[in-house]
Short mmCIF file of C-alpha atoms in Angstrom, two decimals:
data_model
loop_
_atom_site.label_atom_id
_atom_site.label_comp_id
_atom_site.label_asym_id
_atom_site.label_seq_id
_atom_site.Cartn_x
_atom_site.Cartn_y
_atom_site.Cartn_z
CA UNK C 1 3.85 19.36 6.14
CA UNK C 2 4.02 16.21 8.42
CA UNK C 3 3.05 12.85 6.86
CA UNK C 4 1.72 10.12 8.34
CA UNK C 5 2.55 8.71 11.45
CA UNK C 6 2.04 5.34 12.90
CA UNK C 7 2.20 4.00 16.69
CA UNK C 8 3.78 2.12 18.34
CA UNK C 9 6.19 0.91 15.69
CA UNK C 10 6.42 -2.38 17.20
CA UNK C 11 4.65 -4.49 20.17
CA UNK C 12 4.29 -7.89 21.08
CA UNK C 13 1.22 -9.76 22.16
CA UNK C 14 -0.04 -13.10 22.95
CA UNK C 15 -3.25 -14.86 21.44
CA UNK C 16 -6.16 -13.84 22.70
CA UNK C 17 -5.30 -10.23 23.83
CA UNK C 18 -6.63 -7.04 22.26
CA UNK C 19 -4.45 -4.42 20.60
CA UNK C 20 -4.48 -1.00 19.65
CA UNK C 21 -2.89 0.44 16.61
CA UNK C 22 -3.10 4.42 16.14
CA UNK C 23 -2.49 6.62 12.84
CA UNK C 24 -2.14 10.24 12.36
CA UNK C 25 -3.00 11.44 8.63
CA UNK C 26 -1.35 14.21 6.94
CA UNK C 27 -2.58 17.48 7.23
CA UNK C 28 -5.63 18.06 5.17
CA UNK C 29 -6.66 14.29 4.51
CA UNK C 30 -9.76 13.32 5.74
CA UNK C 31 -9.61 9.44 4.91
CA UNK C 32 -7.42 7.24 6.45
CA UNK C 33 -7.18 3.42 4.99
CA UNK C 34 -5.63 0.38 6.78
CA UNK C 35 -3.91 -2.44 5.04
CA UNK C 36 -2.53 -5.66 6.48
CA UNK C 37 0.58 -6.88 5.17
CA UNK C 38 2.09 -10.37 5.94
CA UNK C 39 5.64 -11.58 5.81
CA UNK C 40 6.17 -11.76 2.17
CA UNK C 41 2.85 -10.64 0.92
CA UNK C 42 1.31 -7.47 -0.44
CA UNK C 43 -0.70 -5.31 1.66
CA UNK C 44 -4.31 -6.04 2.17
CA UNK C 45 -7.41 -3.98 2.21
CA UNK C 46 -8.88 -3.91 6.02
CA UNK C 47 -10.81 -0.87 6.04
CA UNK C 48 -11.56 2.80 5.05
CA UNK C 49 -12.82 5.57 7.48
CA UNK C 50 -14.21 9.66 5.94
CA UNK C 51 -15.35 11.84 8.17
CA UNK C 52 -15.45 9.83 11.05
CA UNK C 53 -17.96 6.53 9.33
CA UNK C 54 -16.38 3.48 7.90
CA UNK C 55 -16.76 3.71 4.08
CA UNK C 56 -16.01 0.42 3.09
CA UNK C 57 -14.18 -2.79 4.54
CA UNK C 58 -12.14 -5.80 3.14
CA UNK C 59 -12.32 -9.99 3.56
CA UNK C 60 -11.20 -9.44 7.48
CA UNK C 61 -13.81 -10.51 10.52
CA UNK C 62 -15.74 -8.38 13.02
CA UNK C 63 -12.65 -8.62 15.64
CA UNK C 64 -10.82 -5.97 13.39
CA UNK C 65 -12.65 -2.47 14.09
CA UNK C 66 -11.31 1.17 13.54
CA UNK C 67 -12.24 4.92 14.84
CA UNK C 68 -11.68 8.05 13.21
CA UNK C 69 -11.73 11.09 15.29
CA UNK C 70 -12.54 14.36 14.43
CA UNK C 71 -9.48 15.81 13.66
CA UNK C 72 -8.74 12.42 11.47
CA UNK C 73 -6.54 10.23 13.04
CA UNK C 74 -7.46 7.03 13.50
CA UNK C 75 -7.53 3.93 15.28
CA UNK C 76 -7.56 -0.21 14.29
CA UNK C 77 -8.51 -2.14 17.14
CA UNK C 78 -8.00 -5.95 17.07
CA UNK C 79 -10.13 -8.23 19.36
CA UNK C 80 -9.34 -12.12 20.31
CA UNK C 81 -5.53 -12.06 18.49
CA UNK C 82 -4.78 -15.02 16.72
CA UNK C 83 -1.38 -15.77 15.45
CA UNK C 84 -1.61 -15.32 11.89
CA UNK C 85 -2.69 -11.91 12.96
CA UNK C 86 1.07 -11.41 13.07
CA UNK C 87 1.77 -8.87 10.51
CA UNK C 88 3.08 -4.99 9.48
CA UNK C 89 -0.29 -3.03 9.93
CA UNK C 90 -0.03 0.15 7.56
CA UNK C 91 -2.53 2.61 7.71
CA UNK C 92 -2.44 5.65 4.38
CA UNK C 93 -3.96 8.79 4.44
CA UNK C 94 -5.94 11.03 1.21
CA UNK C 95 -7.81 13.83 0.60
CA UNK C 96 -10.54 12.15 -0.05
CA UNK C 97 -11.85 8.69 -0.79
CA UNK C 98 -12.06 9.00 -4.80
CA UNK C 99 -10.44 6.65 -7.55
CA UNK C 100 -7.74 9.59 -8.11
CA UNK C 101 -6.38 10.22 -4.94
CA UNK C 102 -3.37 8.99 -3.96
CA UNK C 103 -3.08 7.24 -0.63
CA UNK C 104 0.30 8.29 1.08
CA UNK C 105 1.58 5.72 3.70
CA UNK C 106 2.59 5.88 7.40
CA UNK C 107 5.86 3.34 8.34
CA UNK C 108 3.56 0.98 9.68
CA UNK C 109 3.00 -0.73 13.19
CA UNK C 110 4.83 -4.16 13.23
CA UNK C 111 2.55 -6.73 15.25
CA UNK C 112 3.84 -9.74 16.35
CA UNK C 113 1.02 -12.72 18.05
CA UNK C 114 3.00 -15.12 20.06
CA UNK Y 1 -13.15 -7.22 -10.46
CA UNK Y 2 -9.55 -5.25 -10.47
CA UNK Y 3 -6.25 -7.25 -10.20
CA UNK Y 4 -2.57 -7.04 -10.42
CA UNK Y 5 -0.14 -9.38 -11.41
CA UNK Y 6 3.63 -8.78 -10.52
CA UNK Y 7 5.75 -11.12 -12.49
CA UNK Y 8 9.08 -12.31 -11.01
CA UNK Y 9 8.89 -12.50 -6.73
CA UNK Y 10 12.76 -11.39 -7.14
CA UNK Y 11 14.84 -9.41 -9.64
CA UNK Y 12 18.46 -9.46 -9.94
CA UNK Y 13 20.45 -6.66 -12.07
CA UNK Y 14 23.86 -5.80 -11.68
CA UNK Y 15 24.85 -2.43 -10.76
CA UNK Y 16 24.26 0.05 -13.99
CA UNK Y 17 21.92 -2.34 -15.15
CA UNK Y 18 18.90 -1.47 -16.87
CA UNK Y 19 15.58 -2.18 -14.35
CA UNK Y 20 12.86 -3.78 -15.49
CA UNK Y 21 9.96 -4.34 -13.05
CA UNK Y 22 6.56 -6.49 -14.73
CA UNK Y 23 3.09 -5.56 -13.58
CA UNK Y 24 -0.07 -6.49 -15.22
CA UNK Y 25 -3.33 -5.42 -14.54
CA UNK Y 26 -6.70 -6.64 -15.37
CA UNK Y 27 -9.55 -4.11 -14.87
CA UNK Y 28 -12.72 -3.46 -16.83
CA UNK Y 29 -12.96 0.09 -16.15
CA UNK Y 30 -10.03 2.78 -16.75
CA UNK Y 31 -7.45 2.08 -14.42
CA UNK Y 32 -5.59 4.23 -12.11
CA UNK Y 33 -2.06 2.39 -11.10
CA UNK Y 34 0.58 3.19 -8.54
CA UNK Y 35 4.36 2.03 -7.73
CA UNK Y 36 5.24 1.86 -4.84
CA UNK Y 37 8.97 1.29 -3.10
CA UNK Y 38 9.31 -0.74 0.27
CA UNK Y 39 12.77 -0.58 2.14
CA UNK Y 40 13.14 -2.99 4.91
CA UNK Y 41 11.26 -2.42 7.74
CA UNK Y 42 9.54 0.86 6.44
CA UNK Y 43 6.08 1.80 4.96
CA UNK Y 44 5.18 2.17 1.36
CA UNK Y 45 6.80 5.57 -0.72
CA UNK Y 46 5.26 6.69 -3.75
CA UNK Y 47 7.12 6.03 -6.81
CA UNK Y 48 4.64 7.17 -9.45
CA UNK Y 49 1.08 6.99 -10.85
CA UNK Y 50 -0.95 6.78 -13.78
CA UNK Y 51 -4.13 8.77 -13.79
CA UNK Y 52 -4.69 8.71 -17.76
CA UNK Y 53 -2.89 11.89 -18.30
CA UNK Y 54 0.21 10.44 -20.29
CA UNK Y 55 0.97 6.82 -21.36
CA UNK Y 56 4.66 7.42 -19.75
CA UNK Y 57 4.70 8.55 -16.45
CA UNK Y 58 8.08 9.51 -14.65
CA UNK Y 59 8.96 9.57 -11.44
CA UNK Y 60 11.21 9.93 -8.40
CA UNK Y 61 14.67 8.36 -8.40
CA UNK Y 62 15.14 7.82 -12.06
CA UNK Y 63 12.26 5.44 -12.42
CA UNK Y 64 9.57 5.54 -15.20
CA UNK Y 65 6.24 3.50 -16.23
CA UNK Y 66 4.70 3.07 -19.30
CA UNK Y 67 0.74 2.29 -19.73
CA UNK Y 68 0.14 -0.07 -22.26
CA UNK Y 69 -3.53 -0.67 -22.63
CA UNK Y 70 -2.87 -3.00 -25.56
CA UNK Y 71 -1.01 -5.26 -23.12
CA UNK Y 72 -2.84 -4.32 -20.02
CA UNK Y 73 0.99 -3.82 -18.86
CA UNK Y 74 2.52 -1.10 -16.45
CA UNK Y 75 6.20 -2.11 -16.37
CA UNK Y 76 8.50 0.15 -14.13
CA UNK Y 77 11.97 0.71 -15.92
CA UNK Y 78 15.20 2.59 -14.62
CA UNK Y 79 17.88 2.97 -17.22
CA UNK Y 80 20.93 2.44 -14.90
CA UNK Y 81 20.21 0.65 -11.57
CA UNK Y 82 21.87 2.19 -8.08
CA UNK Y 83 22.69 -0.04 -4.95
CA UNK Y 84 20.06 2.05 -3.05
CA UNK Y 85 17.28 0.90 -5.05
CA UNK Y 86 17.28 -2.51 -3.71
CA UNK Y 87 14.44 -2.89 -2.01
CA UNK Y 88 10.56 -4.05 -2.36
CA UNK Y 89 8.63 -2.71 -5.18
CA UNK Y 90 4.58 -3.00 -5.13
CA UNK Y 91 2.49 -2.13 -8.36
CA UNK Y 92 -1.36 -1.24 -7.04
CA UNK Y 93 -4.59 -0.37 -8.75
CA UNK Y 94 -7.17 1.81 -7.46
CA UNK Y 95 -10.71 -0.57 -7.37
CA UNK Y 96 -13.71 0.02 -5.72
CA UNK Y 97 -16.23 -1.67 -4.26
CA UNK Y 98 -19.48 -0.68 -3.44
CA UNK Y 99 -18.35 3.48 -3.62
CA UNK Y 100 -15.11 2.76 -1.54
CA UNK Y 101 -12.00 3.21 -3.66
CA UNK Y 102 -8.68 0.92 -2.43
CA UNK Y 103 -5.50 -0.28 -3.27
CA UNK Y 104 -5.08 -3.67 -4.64
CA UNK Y 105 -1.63 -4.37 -4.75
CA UNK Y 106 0.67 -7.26 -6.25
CA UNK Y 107 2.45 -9.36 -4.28
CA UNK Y 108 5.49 -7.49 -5.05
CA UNK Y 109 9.05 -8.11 -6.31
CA UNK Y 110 12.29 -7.96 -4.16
CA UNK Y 111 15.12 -6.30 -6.45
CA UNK Y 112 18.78 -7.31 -5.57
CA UNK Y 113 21.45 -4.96 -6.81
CA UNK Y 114 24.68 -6.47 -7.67
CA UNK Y 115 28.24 -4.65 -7.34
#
């Protein structure tokens, strides 16, 4: 069974730009999640795609949108960077989006705004 | 609303050492909590969760969790700390928010394993 997989695993930008972060959820999950986490912090809720529709979305503004394709993976898209948007970008796959399931990680795309 | 609270930003324990992790959570519904390990520069690994099954809830590497309701607690323990456990360790909750369920994690605590 292949987990989740996260690319690129690092890039470099300057303020401004527009990036593209890509996930690949395990096989059989349908909902993939995306967290932010800053130096020293705990991750942070962006947003939540099932079935292809956002199902929910964190305290983050309109330049942070995501895809999920049909076969589940997914994408986060970041408009206009800025450099606090500097950060380890983890995106989790489930089964589903219910209280019980347990969200399994991907290593995470390291994003650095210079 | 659902929170965590992760006492202690770093942890020291020598080698052998028994490992004692805080996490308190505040929720007004049932909870459903998670550990999670972080080694540098990798994602989040499952340690354990509690999904109301069992109070004490084992799991990989030697580490174990106890639910406490009475303290709203979910400390992570290991009996005899290894070198490779140092690393980053997250406790989460499961909230939701408007019908979408997400993690809410702590702001996690660094453990340092001493020879």
């Amino acid at each position: 069974e292949t987990g989740v997989t996260q690319s690129p695993t690092h890039l470099i930008k300057t303020r401004g730009q527009q990036v593209t972060l890509r996930c690949s959820s395990q096989s059989g999950h349908n909902t993939v999640s995306w967290y932010q986490q800053a130096l020293g912090q705990g991750p942070q809720f962006i947003f939540q795609y099932y079935r292809e529709e956002e199902n929910g979305r964190g305290n983050f503004p309109p330049r942070f949108s995501g895809l999920q394709f049909p076969n589940y993976s997914s994408e986060l898209n970041v408009n206009a960077l800025e450099l606090d948007d500097s950060a380890l970008y983890l995106c989790a796959s489930s089964k589903g989006g219910t209280k019980q399931e347990t969200q399994y990680f991907g290593p995470g795309t390291r994003l650095l705004v210079l | 609303a659902q929170s965590v609270t992760q006492l202690g930003s770093h942890v020291s324990v020598s080698e052998g050492a028994l490992v004692l992790l805080r996490c308190n959570y505040s929720s007004s519904v049932p909870p459903y909590l998670f550990w999670y390990v972080q080694y540098p520069n990798q994602g989040l690994q499952l340690l354990l969760k509690y999904t109301s099954a069992a109070t004490l809830v084992k799991g990989i590497n030697g580490f174990e969790a106890e639910f406490k309701k009475s303290e709203t607690s979910f400390h992570l323990t290991k009996p005899s700390a290894h070198m490779s456990d140092a690393a980053e360790y997250f406790c989460a909750v499961s909230a939701t928010t408007s019908g979408t369920y997400k993690y809410i994690f702590g702001t996690g605590t660094r453990l340092k394993v001493l020879a």
